[in-house]
Coordinates of C-alpha atoms and ligand atoms in Angstrom, one line a residue:
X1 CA 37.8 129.0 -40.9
X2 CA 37.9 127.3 -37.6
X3 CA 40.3 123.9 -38.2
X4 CA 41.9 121.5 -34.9
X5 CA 45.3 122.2 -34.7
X6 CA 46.2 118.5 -33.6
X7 CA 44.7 115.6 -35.0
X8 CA 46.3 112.6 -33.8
X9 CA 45.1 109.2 -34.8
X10 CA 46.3 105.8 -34.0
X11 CA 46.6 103.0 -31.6
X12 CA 47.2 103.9 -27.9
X13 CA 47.5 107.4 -29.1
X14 CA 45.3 108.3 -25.8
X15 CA 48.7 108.2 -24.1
X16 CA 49.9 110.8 -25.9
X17 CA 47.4 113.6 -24.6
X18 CA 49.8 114.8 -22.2
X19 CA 51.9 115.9 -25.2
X20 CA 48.8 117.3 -27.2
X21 CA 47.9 119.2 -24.0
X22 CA 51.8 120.8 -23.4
X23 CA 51.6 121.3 -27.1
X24 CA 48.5 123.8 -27.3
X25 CA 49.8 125.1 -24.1
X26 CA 47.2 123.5 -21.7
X27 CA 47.9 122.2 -18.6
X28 CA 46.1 122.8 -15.0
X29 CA 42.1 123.3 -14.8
X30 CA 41.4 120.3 -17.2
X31 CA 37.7 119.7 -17.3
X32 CA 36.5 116.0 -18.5
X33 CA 32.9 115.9 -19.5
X34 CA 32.5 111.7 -20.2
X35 CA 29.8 109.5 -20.7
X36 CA 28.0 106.6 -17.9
X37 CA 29.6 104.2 -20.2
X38 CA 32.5 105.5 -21.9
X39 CA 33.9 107.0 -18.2
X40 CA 35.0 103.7 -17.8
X41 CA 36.3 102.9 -21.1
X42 CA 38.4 106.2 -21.5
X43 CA 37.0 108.6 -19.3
X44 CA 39.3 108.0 -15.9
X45 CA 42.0 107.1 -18.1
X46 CA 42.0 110.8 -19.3
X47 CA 41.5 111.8 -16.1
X48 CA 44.5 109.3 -14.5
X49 CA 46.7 111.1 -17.3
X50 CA 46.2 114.6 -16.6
X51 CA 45.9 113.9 -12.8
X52 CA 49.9 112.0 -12.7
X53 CA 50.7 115.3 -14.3
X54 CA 49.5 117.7 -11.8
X55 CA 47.1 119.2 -13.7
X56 CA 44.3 118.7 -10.8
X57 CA 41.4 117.9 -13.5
X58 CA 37.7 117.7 -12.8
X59 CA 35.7 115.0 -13.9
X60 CA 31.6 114.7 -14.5
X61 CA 29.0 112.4 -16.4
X62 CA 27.2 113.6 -18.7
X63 CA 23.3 111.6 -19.5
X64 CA 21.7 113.6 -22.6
X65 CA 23.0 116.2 -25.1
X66 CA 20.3 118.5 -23.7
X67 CA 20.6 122.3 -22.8
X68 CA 19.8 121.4 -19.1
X69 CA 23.3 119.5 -19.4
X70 CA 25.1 122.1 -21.1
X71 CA 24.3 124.6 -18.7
X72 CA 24.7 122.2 -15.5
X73 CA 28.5 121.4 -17.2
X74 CA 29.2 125.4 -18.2
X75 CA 27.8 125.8 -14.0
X76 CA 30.6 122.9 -12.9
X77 CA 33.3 124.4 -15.2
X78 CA 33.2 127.7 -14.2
X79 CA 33.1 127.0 -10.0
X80 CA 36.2 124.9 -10.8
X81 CA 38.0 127.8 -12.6
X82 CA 38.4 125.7 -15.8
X83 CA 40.6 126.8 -18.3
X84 CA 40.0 123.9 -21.2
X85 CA 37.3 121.3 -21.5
X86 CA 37.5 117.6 -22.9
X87 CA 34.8 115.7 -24.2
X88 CA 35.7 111.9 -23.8
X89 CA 33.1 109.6 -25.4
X90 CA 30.6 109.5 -28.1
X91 CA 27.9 112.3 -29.9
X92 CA 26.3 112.7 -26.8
X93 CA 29.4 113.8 -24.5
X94 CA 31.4 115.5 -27.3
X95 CA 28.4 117.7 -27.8
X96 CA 27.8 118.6 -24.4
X97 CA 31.8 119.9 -23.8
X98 CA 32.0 121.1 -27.6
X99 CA 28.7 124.3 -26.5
X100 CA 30.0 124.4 -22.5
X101 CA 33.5 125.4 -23.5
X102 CA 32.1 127.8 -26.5
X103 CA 29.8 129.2 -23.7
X104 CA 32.6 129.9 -21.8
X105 CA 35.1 130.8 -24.8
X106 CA 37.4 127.8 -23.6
X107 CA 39.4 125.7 -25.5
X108 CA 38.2 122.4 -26.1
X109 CA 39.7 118.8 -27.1
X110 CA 38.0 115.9 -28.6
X111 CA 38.8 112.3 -27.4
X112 CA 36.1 109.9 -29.5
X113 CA 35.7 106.7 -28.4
X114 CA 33.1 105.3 -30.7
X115 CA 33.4 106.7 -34.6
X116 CA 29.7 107.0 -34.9
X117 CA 29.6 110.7 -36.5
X118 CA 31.4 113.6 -38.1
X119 CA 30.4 115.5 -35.3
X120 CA 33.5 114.5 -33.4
X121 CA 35.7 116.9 -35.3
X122 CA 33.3 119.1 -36.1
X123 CA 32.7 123.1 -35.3
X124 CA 28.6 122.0 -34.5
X125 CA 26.5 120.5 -31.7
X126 CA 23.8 118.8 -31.8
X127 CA 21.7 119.5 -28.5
X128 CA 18.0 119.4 -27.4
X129 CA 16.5 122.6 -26.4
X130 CA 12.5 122.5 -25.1
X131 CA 11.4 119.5 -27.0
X132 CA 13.4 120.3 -30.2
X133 CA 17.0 119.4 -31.3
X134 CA 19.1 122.1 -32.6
X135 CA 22.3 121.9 -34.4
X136 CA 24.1 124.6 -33.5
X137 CA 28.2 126.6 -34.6
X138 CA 29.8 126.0 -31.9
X139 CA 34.1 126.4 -31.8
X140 CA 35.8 123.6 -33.6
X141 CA 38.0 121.8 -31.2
X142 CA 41.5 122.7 -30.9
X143 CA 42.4 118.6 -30.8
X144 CA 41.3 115.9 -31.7
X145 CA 42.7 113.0 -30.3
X146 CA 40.4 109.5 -32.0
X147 CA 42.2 106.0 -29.8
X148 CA 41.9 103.4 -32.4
X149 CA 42.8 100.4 -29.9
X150 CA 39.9 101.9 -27.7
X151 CA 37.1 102.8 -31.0
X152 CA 37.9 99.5 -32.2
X153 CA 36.4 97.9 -29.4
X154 CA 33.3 99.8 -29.5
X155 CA 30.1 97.9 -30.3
X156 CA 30.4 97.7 -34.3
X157 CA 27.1 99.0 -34.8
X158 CA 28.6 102.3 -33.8
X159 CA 31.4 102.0 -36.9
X160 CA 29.1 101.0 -39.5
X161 CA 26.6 103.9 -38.6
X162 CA 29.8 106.5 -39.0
X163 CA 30.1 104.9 -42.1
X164 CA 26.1 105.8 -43.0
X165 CA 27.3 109.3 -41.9
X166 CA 30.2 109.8 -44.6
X167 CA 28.3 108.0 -47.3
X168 CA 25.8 110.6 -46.4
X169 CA 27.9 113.0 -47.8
X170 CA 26.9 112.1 -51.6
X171 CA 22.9 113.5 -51.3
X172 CA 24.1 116.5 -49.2
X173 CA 26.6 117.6 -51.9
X174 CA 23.5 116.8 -54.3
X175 CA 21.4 118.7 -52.9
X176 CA 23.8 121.7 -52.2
X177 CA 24.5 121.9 -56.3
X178 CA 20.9 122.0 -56.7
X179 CA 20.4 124.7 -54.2
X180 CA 23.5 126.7 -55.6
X181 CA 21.9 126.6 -59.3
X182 CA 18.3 127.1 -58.5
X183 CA 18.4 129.3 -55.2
X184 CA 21.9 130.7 -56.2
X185 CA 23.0 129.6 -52.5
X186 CA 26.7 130.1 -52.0
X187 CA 28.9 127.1 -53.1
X188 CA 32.4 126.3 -52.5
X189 CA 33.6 123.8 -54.8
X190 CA 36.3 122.7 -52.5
X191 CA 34.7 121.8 -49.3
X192 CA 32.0 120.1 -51.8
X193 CA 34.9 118.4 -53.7
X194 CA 36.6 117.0 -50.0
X195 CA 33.0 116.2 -49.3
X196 CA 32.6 113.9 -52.5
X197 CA 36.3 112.4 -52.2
X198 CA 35.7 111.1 -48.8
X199 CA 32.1 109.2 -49.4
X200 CA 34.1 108.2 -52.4
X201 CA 36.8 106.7 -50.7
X202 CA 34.8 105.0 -48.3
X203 CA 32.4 103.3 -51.2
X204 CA 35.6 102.1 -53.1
X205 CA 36.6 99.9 -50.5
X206 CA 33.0 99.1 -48.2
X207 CA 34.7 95.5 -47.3
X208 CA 37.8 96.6 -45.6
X209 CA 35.1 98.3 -43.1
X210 CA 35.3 95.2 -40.7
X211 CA 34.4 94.3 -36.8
X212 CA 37.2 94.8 -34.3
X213 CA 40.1 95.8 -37.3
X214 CA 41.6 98.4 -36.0
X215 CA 42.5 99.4 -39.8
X216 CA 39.0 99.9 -40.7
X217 CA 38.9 102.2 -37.6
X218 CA 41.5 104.3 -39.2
X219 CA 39.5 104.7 -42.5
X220 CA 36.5 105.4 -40.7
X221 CA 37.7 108.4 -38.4
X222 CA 39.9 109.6 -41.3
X223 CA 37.0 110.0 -43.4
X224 CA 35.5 111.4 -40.2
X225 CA 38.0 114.4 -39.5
X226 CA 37.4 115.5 -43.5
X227 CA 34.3 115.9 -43.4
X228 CA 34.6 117.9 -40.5
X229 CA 37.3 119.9 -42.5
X230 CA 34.8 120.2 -45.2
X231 CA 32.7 121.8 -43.0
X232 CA 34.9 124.2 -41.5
X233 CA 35.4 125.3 -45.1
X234 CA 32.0 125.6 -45.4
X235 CA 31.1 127.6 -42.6
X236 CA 28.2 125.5 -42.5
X237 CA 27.1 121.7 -42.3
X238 CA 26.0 121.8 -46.2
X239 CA 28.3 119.5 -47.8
X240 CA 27.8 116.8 -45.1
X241 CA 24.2 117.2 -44.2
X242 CA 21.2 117.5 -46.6
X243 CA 17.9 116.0 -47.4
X244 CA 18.9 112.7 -45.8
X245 CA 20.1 114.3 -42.7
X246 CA 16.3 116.0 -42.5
X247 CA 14.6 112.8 -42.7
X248 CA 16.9 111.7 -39.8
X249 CA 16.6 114.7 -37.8
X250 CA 12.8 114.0 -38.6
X251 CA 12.6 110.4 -37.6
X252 CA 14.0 111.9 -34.2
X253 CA 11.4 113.8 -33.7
X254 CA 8.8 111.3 -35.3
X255 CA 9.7 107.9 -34.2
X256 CA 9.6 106.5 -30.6
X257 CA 12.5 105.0 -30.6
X258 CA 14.9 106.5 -33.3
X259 CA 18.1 104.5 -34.3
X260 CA 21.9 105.9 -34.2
X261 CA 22.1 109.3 -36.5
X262 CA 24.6 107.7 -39.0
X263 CA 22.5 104.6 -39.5
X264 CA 19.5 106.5 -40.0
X265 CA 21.2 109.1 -42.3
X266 CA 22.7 106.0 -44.3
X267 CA 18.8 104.8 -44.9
X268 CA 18.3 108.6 -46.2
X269 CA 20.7 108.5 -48.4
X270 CA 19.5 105.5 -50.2
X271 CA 15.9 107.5 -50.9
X272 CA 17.2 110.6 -51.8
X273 CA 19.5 109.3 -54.2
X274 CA 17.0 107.3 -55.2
X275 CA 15.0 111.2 -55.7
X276 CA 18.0 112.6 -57.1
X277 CA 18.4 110.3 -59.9
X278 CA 21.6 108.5 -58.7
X279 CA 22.8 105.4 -58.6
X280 CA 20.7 104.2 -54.9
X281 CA 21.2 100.5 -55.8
X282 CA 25.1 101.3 -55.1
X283 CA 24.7 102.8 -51.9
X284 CA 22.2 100.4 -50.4
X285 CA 24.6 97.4 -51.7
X286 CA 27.4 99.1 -50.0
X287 CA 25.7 99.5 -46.7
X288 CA 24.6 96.1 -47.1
X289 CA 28.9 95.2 -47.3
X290 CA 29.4 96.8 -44.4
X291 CA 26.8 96.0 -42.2
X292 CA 24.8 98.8 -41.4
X293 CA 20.8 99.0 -41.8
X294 CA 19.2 99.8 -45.3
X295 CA 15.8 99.0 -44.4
X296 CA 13.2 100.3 -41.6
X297 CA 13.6 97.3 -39.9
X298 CA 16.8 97.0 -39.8
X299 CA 16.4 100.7 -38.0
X300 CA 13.9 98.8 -35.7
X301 CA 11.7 101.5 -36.7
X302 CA 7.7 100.8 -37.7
X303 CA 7.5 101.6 -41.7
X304 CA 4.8 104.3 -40.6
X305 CA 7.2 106.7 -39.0
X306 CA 9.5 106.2 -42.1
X307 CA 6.6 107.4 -43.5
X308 CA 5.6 110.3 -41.4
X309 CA 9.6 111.3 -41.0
X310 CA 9.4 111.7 -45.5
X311 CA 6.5 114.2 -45.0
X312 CA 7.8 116.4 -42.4
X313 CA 11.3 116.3 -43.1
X314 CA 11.3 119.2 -45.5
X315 CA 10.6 121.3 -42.5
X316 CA 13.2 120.7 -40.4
X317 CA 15.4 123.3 -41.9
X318 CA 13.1 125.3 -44.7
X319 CA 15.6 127.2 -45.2
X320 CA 18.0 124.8 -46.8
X321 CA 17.1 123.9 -50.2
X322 CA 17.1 120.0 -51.7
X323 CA 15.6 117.7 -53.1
X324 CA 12.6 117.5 -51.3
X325 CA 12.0 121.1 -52.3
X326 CA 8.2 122.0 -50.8
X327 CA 7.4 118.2 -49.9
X328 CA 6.6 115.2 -51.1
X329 CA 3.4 113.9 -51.2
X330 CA 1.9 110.6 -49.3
X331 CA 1.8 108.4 -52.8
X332 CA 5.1 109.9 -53.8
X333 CA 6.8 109.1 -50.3
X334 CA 5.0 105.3 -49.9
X335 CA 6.5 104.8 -54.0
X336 CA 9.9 106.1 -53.0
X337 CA 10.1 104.1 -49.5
X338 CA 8.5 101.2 -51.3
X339 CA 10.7 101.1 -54.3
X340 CA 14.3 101.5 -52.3
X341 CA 12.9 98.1 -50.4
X342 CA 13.2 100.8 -47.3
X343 CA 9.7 99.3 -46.0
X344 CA 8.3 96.1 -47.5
Ligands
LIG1 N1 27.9 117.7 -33.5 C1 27.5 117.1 -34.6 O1 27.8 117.6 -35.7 C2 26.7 115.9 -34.6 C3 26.1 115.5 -33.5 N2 25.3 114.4 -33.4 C4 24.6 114.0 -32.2 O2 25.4 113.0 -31.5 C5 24.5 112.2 -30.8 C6 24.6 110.8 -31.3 O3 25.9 110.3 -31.1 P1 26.2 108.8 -31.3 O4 27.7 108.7 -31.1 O5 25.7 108.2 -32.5 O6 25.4 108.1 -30.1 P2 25.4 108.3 -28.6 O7 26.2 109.5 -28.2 O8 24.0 108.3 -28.2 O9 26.2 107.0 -28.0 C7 25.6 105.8 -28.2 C8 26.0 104.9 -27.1 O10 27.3 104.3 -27.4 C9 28.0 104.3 -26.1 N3 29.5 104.2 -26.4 C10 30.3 105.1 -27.0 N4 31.5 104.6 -27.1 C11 31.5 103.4 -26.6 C12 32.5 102.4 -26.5 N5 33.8 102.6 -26.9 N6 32.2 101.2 -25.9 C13 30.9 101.0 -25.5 N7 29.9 101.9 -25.6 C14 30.2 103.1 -26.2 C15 27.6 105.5 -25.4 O11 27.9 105.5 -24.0 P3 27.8 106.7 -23.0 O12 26.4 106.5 -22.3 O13 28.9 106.6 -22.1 O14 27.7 108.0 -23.8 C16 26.1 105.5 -25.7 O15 25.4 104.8 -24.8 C17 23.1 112.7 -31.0 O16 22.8 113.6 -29.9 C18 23.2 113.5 -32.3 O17 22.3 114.5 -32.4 C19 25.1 113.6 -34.5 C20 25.8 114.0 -35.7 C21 26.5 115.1 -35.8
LIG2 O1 25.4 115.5 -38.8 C1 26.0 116.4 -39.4 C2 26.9 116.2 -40.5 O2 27.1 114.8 -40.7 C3 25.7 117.8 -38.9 O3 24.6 118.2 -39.6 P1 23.4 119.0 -39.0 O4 23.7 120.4 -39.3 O5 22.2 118.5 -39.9 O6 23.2 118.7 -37.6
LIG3 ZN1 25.6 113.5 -39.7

């Protein structure tokens, strides 16, 4: 089980990655893969930190989380001798380092600066390859280090769509049960149990989830880093991505202009609970508290990709068993959309 060795959340705590980096024995050849937006924001602050040290780091944008950017960053890395890589920015950035430095068996340190996705702690990335997106193992960071003064002051769309992303967690545990009792897939109680406890946590208290608080930061990455753990246990994405994160992944794939991952996984949580039985009224209303999208327009997405993505998205991954089992059908996907007040 791949786990970061330092997690250090807080205020200011970007200041302190000098001491993360002596601690894991990291010092020269520091390689900074950032974002057009977020170099400002945190980006040549890393790189001012490790540069008054000495440690002569490299710095490059990074546009898309695509393969061609991988393999350009892995190409930059390697002619500068790099002995660690740092991802400094959102999904798109994180990912990008998180495969370069596994493609080059380096290790690799997370700094977040929005708290959009679990995918900041976590041992996957998510990266286009020839017209398709592919989540792929990738080695879990060695640190993680999540600047609440700087997430806080991300756009607070970004929070509230990390918080789709944890609530998430309730229909992928769902649907991994029903895959462990009627495909006898491997279960592990505990990473599904973390799972559980941190959706839970997050749906006891949906109103402390607030713009600019730097406390609701805090319960947002927290929640965050175990789901990440709870993957790592894993060994897989299972307990924090299931049928909701297929109709996401779908409604990439389907809709012209797709929203943020956790907003979109929050909407497919509400149908699939919905599918599963649940209690979907309490997981729309909580969305509702903290201000992320619960219907298609809300997404900004037309109600006939919502559509199309509830056909497809059983084929995303056919080999991981939920509720959606071989498909739904038109009438069943219009009824479930319909009656979730997804699409009016
Ligand atoms: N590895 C995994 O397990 C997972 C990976 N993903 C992947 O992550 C990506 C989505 O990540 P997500 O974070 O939602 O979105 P993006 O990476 O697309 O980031 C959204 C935007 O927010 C900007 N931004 C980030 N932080 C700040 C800030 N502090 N202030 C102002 N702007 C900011 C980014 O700027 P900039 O242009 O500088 O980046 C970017 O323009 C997708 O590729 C998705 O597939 C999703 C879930 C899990
Ligand atoms: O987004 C994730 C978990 O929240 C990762 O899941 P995937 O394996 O579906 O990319
Ligand atoms: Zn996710």
């Amino acid at each position: 089980m791949q786990l970061p060795r330092d997690v250090v959340v807080g205020p200011d705590v970007i200041y302190d990655l000098k001491d993360v980096c002596n601690d894991l024995k990291l010092k020269e050849g520091a390689f900074i893969v950032t974002g057009h937006h977020t170099k400002k924001i945190a980006g040549d602050v890393v790189y001012d930190i490790l540069n008054e040290c000495g440690y002569d780091p490299v710095i490059a944008s990074s546009k898309e989380a695509s393969m061609t950017e991988v393999n350009k960053i892995t190409d930059l890395a390697k002619e500068a001798n790099s002995r660690y890589l740092i991802g400094v920015g959102s999904g798109k950035s994180i990912d990008v380092a998180k495969l370069a430095a596994t493609q080059l068996d380096l290790p690799f340190i997370s700094v977040p600066t929005a708290a959009s996705h679990d995918g900041i702690v976590s041992s996957r990335a998510s990266i286009h390859d020839k017209g398709k997106k592919s989540s792929i193992e990738v080695n879990a960071p060695m640190a993680v280090v999540a600047d609440t003064s700087i997430i806080a002051k991300a756009p607070y769309r970004l929070l509230a769509a990390g918080c789709g992303d944890i609530i998430s967690n309730y229909t992928a545990v769902l649907d991994w049960e029903l895959a462990h009792r009627l495909r006898n897939e491997p279960f592990s109680e505990y990473a599904a149990a973390l799972s559980r406890m941190t959706a839970q946590i997050l749906m006891d208290c949906p109103e402390d989830i607030k713009p600019e608080l730097e406390s609701s930061v805090r319960i947002v990455v927290k929640a965050l880093v175990s789901s990440g753990v709870a993957m790592s246990i894993a060994g897989s994405s299972r307990p924090a991505s299931g049928s909701e994160h297929m109709f996401s992944h779908a409604l990439d794939m389907v809709a012209p202009n797709s929203a943020l991952h956790g907003e979109q996984c929050g909407v497919g949580t509400i149908i699939m609970m919905y599918l599963h039985g649940g209690d979907w009224k309490k997981i729309k209303e909580c969305l509702e508290i903290i201000g992320a999208p619960t219907t298609a327009s809300e997404l900004g997405i037309e109600d006939r990709y919502i559509l199309e993505a509830l056909l497809v998205a059983h084929e995303i991954r056919p080999e991981r068993y939920t509720i959606l089992g071989a498909g739904l059908t038109p009438e069943a996907a219009e009824k479930v959309a319909r009656l979730t007040k997804v699409i009016s």
